[in-house]
Coordinates of C-alpha atoms (C1' of nucleotides) in Angstrom, one line a residue:
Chain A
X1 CA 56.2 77.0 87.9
X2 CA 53.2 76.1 88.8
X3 CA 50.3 78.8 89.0
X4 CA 49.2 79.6 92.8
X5 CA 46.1 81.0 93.1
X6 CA 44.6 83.8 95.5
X7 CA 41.3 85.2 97.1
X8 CA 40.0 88.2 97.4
X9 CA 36.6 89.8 96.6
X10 CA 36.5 93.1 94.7
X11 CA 34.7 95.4 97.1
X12 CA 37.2 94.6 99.5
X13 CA 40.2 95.1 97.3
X14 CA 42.2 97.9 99.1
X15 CA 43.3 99.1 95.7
X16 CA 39.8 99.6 94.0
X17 CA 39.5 103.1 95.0
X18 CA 42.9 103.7 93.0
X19 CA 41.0 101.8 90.3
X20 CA 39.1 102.2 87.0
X21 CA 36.7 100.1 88.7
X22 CA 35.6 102.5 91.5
X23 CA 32.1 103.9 91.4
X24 CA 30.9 100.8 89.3
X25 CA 27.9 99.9 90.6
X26 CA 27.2 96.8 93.0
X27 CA 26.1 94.5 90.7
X28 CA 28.6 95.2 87.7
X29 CA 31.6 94.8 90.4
X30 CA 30.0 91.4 91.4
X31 CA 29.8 90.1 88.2
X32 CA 33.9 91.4 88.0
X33 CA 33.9 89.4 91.2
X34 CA 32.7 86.4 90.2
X35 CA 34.6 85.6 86.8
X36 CA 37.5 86.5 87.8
X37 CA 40.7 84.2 88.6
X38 CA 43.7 85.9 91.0
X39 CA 47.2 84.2 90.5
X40 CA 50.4 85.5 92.3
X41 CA 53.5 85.4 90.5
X42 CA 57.2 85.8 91.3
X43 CA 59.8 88.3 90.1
X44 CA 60.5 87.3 86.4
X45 CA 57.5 85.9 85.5
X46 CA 56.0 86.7 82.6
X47 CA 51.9 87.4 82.8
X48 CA 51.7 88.2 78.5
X49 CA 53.7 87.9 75.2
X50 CA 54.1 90.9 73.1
X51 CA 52.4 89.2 69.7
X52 CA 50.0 86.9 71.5
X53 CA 46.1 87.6 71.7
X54 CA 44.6 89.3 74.8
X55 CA 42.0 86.9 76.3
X56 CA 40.9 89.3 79.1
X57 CA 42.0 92.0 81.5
X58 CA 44.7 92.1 84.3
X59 CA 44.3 94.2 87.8
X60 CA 46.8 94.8 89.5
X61 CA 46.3 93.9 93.3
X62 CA 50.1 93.5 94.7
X63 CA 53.7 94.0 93.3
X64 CA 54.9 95.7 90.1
X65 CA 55.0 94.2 86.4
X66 CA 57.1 96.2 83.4
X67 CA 55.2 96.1 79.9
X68 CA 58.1 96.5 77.5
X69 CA 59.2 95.9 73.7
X70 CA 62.0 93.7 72.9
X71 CA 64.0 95.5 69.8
X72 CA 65.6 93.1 67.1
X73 CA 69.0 93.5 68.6
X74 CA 66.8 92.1 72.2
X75 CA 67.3 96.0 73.5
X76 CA 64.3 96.2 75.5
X77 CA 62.2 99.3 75.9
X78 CA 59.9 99.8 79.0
X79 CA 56.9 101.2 78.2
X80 CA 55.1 101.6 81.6
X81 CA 55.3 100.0 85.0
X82 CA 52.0 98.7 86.7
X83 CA 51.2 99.1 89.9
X84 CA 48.6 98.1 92.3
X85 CA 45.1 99.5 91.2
X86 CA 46.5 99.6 87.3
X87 CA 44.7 97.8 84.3
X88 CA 47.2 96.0 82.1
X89 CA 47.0 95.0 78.9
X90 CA 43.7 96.9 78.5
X91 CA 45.1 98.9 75.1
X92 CA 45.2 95.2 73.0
X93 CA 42.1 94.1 74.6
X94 CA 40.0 97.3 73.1
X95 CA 41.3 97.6 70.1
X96 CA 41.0 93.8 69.4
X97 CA 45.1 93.2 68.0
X98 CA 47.2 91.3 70.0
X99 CA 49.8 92.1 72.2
X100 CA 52.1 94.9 71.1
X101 CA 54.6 94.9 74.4
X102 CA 55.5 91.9 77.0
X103 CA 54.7 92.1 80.4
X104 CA 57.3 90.7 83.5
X105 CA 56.8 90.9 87.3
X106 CA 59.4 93.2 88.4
X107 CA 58.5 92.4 92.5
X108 CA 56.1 89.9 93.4
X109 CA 52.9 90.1 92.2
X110 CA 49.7 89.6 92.7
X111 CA 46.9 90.4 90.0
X112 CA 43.3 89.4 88.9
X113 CA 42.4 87.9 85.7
X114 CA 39.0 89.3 84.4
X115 CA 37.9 87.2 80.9
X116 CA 36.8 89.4 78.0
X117 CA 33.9 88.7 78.2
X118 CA 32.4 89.9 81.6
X119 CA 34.6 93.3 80.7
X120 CA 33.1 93.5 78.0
X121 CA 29.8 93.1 79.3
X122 CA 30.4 95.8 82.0
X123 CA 31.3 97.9 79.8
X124 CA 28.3 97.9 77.0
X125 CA 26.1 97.7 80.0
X126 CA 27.7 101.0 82.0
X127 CA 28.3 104.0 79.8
X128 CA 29.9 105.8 82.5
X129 CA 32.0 103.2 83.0
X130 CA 33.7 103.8 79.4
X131 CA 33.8 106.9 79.4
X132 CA 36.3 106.5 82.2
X133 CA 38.0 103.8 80.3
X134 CA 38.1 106.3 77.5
X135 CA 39.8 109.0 79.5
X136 CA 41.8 106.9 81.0
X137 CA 43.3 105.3 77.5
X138 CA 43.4 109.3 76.4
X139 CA 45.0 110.5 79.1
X140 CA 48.0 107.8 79.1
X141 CA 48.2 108.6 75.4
X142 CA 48.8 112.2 76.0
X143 CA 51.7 110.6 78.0
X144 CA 52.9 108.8 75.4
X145 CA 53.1 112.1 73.3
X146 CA 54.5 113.6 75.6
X147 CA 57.3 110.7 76.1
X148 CA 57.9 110.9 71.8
X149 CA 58.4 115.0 72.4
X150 CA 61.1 113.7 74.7
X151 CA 62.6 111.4 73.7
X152 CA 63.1 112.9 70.6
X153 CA 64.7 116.0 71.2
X154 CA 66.3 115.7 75.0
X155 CA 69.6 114.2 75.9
X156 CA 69.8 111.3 78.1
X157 CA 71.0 113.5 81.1
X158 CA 68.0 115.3 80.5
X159 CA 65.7 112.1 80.0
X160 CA 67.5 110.1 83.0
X161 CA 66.7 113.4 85.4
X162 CA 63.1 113.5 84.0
X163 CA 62.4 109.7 84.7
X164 CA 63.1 109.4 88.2
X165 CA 61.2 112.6 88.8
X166 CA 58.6 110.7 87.1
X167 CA 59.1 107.6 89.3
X168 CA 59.4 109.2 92.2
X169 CA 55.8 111.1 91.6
X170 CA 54.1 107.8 90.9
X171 CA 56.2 105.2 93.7
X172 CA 57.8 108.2 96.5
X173 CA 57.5 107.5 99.7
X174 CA 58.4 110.8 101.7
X175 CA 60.3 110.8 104.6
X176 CA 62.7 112.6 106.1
X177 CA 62.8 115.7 103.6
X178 CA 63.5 113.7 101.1
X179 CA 61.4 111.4 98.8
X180 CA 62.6 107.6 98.3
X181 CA 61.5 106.2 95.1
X182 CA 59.9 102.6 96.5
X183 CA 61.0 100.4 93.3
X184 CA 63.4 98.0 92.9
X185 CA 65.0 98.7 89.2
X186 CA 68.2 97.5 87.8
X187 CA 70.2 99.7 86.6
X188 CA 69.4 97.9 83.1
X189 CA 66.0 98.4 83.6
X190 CA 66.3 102.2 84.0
X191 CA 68.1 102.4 81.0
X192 CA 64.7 100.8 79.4
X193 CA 62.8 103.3 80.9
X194 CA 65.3 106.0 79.6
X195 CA 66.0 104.6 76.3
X196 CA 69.9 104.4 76.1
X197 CA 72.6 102.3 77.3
X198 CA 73.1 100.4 80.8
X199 CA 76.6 102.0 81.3
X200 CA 75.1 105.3 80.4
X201 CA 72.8 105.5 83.1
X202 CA 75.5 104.0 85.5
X203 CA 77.8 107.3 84.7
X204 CA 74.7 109.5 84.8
X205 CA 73.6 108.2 88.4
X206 CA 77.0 108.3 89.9
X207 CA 77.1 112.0 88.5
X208 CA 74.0 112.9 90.2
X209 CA 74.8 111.3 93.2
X210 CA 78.1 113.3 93.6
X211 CA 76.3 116.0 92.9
X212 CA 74.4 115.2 95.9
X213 CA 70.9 115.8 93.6
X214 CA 70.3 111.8 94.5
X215 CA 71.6 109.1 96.9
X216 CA 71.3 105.1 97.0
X217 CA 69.4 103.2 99.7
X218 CA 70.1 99.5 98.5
X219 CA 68.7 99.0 95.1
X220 CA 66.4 102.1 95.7
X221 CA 67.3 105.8 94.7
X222 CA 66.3 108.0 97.1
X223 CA 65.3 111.7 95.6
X224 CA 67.5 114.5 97.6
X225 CA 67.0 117.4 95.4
X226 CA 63.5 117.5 93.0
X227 CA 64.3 120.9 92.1
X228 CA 67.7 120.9 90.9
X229 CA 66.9 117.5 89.2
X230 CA 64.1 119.3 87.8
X231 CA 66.6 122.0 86.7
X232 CA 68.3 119.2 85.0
X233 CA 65.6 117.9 83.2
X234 CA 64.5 121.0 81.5
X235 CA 66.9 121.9 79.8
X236 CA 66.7 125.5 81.4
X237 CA 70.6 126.3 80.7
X238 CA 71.1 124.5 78.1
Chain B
X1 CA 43.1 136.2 58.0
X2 CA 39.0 136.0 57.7
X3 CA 37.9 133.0 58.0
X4 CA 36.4 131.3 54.7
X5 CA 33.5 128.8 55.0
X6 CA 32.3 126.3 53.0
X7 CA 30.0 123.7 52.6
X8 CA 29.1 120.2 52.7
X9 CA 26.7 117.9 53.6
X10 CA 28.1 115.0 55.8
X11 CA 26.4 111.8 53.8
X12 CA 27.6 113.2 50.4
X13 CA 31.2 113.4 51.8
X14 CA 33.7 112.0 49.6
X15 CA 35.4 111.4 52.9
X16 CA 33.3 109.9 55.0
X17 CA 33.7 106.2 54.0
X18 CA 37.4 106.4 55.6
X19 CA 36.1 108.6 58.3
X20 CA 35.2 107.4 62.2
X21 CA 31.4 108.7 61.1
X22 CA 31.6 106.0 58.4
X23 CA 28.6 103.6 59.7
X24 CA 26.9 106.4 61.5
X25 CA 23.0 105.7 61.3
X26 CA 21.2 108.6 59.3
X27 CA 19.7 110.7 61.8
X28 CA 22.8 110.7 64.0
X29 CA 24.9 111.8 61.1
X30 CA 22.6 114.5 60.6
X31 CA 22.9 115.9 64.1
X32 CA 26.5 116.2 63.2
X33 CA 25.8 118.1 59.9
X34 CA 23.5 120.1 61.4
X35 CA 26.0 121.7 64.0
X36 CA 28.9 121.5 62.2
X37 CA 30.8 124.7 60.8
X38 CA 33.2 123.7 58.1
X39 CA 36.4 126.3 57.6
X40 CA 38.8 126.4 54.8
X41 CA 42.3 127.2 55.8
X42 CA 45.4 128.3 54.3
X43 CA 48.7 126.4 54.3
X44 CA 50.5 128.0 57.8
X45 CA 47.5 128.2 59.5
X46 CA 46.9 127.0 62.7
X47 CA 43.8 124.9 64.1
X48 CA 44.4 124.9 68.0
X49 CA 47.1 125.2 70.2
X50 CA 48.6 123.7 72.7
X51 CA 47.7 124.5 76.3
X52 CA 44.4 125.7 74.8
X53 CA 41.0 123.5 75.6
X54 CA 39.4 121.9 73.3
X55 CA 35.9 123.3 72.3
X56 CA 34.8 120.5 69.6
X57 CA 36.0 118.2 67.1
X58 CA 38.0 119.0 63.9
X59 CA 37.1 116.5 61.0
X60 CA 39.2 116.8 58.1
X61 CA 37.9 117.1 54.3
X62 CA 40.5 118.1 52.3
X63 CA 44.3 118.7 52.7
X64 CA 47.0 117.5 55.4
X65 CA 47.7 119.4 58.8
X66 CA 50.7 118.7 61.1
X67 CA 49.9 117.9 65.0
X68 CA 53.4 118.7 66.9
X69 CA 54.6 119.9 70.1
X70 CA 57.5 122.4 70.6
X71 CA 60.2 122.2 72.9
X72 CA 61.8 124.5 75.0
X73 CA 64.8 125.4 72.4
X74 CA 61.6 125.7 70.2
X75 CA 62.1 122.3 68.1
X76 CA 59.5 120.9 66.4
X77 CA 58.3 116.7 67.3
X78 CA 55.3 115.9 64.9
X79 CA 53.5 113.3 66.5
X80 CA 51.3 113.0 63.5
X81 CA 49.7 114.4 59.7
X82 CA 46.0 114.4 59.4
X83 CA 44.6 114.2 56.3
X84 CA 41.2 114.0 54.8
X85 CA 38.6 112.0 56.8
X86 CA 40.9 112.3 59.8
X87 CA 39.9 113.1 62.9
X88 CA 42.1 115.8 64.6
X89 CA 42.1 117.0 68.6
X90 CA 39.6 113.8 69.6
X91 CA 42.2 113.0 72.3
X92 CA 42.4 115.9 74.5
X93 CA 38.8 116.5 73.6
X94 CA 38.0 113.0 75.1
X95 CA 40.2 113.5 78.2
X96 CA 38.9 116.3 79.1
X97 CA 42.2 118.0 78.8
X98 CA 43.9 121.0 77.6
X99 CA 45.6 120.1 74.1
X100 CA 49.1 119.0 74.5
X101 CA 50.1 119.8 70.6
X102 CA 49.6 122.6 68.1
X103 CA 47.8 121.8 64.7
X104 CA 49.3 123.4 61.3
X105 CA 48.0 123.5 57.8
X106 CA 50.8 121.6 55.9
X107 CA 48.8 121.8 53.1
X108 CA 45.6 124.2 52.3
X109 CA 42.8 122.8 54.1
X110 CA 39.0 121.9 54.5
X111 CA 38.1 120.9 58.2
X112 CA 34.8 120.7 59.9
X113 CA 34.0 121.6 63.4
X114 CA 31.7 119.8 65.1
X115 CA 30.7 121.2 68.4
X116 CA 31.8 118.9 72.1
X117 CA 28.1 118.8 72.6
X118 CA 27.1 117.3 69.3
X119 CA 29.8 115.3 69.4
X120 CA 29.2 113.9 72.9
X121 CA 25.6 113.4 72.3
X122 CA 26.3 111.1 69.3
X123 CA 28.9 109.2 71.0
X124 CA 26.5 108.3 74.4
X125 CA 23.3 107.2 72.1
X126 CA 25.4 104.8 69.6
X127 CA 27.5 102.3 71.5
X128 CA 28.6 101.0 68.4
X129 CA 30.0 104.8 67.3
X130 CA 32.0 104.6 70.9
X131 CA 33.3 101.1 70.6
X132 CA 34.7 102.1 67.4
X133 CA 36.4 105.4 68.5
X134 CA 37.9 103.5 71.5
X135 CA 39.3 100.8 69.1
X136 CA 40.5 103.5 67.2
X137 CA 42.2 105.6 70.0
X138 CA 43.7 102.2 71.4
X139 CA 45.0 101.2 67.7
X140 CA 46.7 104.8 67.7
X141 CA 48.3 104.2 71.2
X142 CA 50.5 101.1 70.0
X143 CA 51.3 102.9 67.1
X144 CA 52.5 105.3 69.4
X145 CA 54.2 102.3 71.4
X146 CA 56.1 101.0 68.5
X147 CA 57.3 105.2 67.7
X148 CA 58.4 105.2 71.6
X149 CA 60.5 101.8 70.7
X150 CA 62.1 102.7 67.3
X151 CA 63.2 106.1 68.8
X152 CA 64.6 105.0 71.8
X153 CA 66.5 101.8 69.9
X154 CA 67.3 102.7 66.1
X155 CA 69.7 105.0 64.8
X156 CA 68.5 108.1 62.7
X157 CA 68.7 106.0 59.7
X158 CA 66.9 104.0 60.4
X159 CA 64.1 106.0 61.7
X160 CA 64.2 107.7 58.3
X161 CA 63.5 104.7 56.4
X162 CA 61.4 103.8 58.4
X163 CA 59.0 106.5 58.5
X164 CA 59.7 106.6 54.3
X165 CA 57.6 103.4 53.9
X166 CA 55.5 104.7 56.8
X167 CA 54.5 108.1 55.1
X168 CA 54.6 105.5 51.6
X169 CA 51.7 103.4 53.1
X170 CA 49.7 106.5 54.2
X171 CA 50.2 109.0 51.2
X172 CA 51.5 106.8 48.9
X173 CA 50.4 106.9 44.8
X174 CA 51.0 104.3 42.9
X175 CA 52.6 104.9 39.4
X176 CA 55.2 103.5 37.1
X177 CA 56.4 100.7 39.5
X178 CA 57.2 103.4 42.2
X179 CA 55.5 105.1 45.1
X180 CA 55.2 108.5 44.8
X181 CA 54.4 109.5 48.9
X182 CA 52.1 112.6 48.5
X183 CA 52.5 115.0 50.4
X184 CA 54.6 118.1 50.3
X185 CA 57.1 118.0 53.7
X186 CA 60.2 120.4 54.0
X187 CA 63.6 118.7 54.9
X188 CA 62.8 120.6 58.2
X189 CA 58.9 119.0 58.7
X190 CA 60.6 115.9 58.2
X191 CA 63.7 116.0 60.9
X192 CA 60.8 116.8 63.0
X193 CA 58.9 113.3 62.1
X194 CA 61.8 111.8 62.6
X195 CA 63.3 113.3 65.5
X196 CA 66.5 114.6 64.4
X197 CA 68.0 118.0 62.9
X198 CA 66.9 119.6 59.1
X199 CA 71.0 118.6 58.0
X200 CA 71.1 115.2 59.1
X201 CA 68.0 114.6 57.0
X202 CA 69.4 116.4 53.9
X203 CA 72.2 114.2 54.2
X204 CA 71.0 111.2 54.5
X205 CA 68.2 111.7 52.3
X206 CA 70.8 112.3 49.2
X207 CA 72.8 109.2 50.6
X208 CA 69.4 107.0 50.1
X209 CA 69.0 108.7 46.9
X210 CA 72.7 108.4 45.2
X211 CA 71.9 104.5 46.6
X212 CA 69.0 104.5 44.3
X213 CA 66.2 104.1 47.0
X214 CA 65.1 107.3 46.4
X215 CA 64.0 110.3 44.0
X216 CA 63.1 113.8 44.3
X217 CA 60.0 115.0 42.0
X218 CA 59.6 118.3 43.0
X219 CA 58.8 118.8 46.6
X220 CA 58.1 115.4 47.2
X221 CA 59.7 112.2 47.6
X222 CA 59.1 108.8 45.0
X223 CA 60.2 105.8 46.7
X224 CA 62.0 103.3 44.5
X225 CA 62.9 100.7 46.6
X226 CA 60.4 99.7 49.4
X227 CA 62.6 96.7 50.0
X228 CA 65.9 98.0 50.5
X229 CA 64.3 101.0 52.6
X230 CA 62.9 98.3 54.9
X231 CA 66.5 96.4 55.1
X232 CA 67.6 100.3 55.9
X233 CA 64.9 100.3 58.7
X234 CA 64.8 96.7 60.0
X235 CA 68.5 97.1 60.9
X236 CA 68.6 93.3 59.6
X237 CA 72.2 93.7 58.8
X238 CA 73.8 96.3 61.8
Chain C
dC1 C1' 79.6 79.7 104.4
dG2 C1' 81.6 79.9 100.0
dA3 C1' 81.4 79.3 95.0
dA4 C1' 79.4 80.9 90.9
dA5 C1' 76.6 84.0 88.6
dA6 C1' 74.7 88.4 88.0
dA7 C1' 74.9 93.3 88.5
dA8 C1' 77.3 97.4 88.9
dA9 C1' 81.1 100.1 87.9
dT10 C1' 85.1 102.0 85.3
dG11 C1' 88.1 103.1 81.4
dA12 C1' 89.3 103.4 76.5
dC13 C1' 87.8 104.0 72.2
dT14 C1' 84.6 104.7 68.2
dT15 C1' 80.6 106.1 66.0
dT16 C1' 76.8 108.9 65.5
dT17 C1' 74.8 113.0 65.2
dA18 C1' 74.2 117.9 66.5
dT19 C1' 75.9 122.4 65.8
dC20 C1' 77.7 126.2 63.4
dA21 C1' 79.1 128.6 59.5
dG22 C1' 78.7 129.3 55.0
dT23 C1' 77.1 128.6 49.9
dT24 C1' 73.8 127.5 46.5
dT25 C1' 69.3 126.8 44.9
dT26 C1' 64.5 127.6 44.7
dG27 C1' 60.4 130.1 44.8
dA28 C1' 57.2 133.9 45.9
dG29 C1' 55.7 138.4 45.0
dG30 C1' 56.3 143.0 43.2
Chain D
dC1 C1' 61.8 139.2 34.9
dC2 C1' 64.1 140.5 38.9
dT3 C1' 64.8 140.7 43.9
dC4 C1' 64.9 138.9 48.2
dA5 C1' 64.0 135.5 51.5
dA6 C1' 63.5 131.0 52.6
dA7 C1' 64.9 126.4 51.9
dA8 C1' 68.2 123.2 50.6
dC9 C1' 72.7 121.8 50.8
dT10 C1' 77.9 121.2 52.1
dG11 C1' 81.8 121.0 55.1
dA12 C1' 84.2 121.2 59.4
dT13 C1' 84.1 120.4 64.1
dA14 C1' 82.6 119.1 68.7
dA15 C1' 79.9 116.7 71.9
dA16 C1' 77.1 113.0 73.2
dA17 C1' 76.5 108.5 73.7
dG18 C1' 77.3 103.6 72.3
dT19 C1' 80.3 99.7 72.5
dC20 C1' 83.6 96.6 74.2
dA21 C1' 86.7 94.9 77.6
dT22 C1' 87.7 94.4 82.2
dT23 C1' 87.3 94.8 87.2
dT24 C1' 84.8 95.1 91.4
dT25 C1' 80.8 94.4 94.1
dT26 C1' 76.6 92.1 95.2
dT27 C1' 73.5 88.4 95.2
dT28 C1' 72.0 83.8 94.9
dC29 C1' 71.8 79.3 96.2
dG30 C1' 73.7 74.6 97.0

DNA sequence: CGAAAAAAATGACTTTTATCAGTTTTGAGG
DNA sequence: CCTCAAAACTGATAAAAGTCATTTTTTTCG
């Protein structure tokens, strides 16, 4: 597949204020600017290899891309889903190792390609800069914990009811007293995100769904009842 | 408990060569020794808590201390054992957070404080210091990446033989063509590492030692065989 | 539009692991 | 050294979740 290239120029990017790369200064977003290469991909392409080195940075502009593990059995696990105004890939970059987790476009994409380097430079040159990196990388790692905690001692109901809580804070869309989580997954893909079996989180669904706590909209779930699905999720009862 | 303090000055450190200060240019490395508080603690102990905010840096001289969050049934998930020139509470310190775990003397304990302010002055005069506590926060994340993977994919078992060689690399003394892993963990600490309950550990632990993987010496755990652990962990056969 | 492939769903069955209840062993402190 | 409590261990049982086989539905694309 060939590569098809896009423009756009940072300071116009309708994502930067949802970006790491808000408040930089003029001249450090220019230099961004002018090194960087935007490509758009298609659903199923792959933008990096889990084991590969990181040559640079990705920014999101359009679309969503799953960064996952493959398991020895091929049992992925997803790790995080990009969106628009996400960095990806950014952990490998800093730490200098190479890619721990794969990343594939899950809807269209379209996301900038900032080399090493010129990161790099911007962020020696711009201490405020990394600190914001810094809490940024922090911050997602007290996620992480967070996730281990979970995943570690809740049962997949509880996990399943806690992930599209999760999803539907990061991609709802409200409307009509009721929040529609705007992502496309397969059902094998939420069983990624959830860590267990595809069938599992088939059973779990329909369950919810006759419980009237979630409802389909073609391959979206649409959130009926946060609280009880909250309820669900804690473990308060049990 | 009254608090007991010792001291110790930070270029003499036995420590500091595996430390984060390691590299630190002399007059930096005296700001932190000059504001720095260093507290000897009792096995059961605790440093901080979770939910509370972090007020410094704890830097660890002697001992090991558990960092785990509690669940709602109150089970323990250890996310991970600090010990001596670790750093402990850097990533909610750097976030700007509350802390998300609890820190527990496993084993009797020197730490040293070093005040947020100290701590941040340091890090914003010496790019080099900051480059190489991001690298180091990004190198914990995929660890914490590849935890996320191997509990959502790999059976108990495996995640006990797994985290074996992994506590074997860490703790690990040589000796008699065995590794004697160093460090003195109740059946209950480690269901807790691995994410499972106290019995299933004592179970399987006696199964891996009637197979000869194991021994007991005491309190701790000698590995005998690193490579039939890994087959055990790698899930190469199942 | 229609055939083929992919995804979703359902059912039966098995395995893993948690839970509970009880016993034995170990270790700390008087 | 003895007592008591905590930790380690054992066994039985139940629940959760994975696996496999099969059917139904949806999607893709020639």
């Amino acid at each position: 597949m060939a590569k098809v290239e896009f423009n756009i120029v940072c300071t116009l990017c309708e994502h930067l204020k949802d970006s790491l790369f808000n408040g930089l200064n003029p001249e450090d977003l220019s230099r961004i600017n002018n090194h960087k290469t935007c490509i758009q991909y298609k659903k199923g392409q792959n933008i990096f290899y889990e084991g590969t080195r990181p040559t640079g940075l990705y920014c999101m502009n359009g679309g969503k891309v799953k960064v996952y593990k493959n398991n020895v059995q091929g049992k992925e696990f997803i790790i995080y889903i990009a969106k628009p105004g996400d960095f990806l890939g950014y952990r490998a970059l800093l730490s200098e190792e190479f890619y721990q987790a794969t990343a594939t476009v899950l809807e269209d994409a379209k996301i900038c390609f900032i080399p090493k380097e010129s990161f790099f430079e911007v962020l020696q040159k711009n201490p405020l800069f990394m600190k914001r990196v810094v809490q940024a990388v922090c911050h997602e790692m007290g996620i992480m914990e967070e996730k281990l905690a979970e995943l570690a001692h809740k049962s997949v109901r509880e996990r399943l009811a806690a992930n599209l809580l999760m999803l539907k804070e990061t991609y709802g869309m409200e409307g009509d007293g009721s929040t529609l989580i705007d992502l496309a997954l397969s059902r094998e893909d939420l069983a990624s995100i959830v860590g267990t079996a595809t069938e599992t989180v088939i059973r779990l669904l329909s369950e919810f769904k006759s419980e009237g706590l979630i409802a389909f909209e073609g391959k979206k779930i649409r959130v009926l009842e946060p609280k009880k699905l909250a309820k669900q999720a804690d473990l308060i009862i049990a």
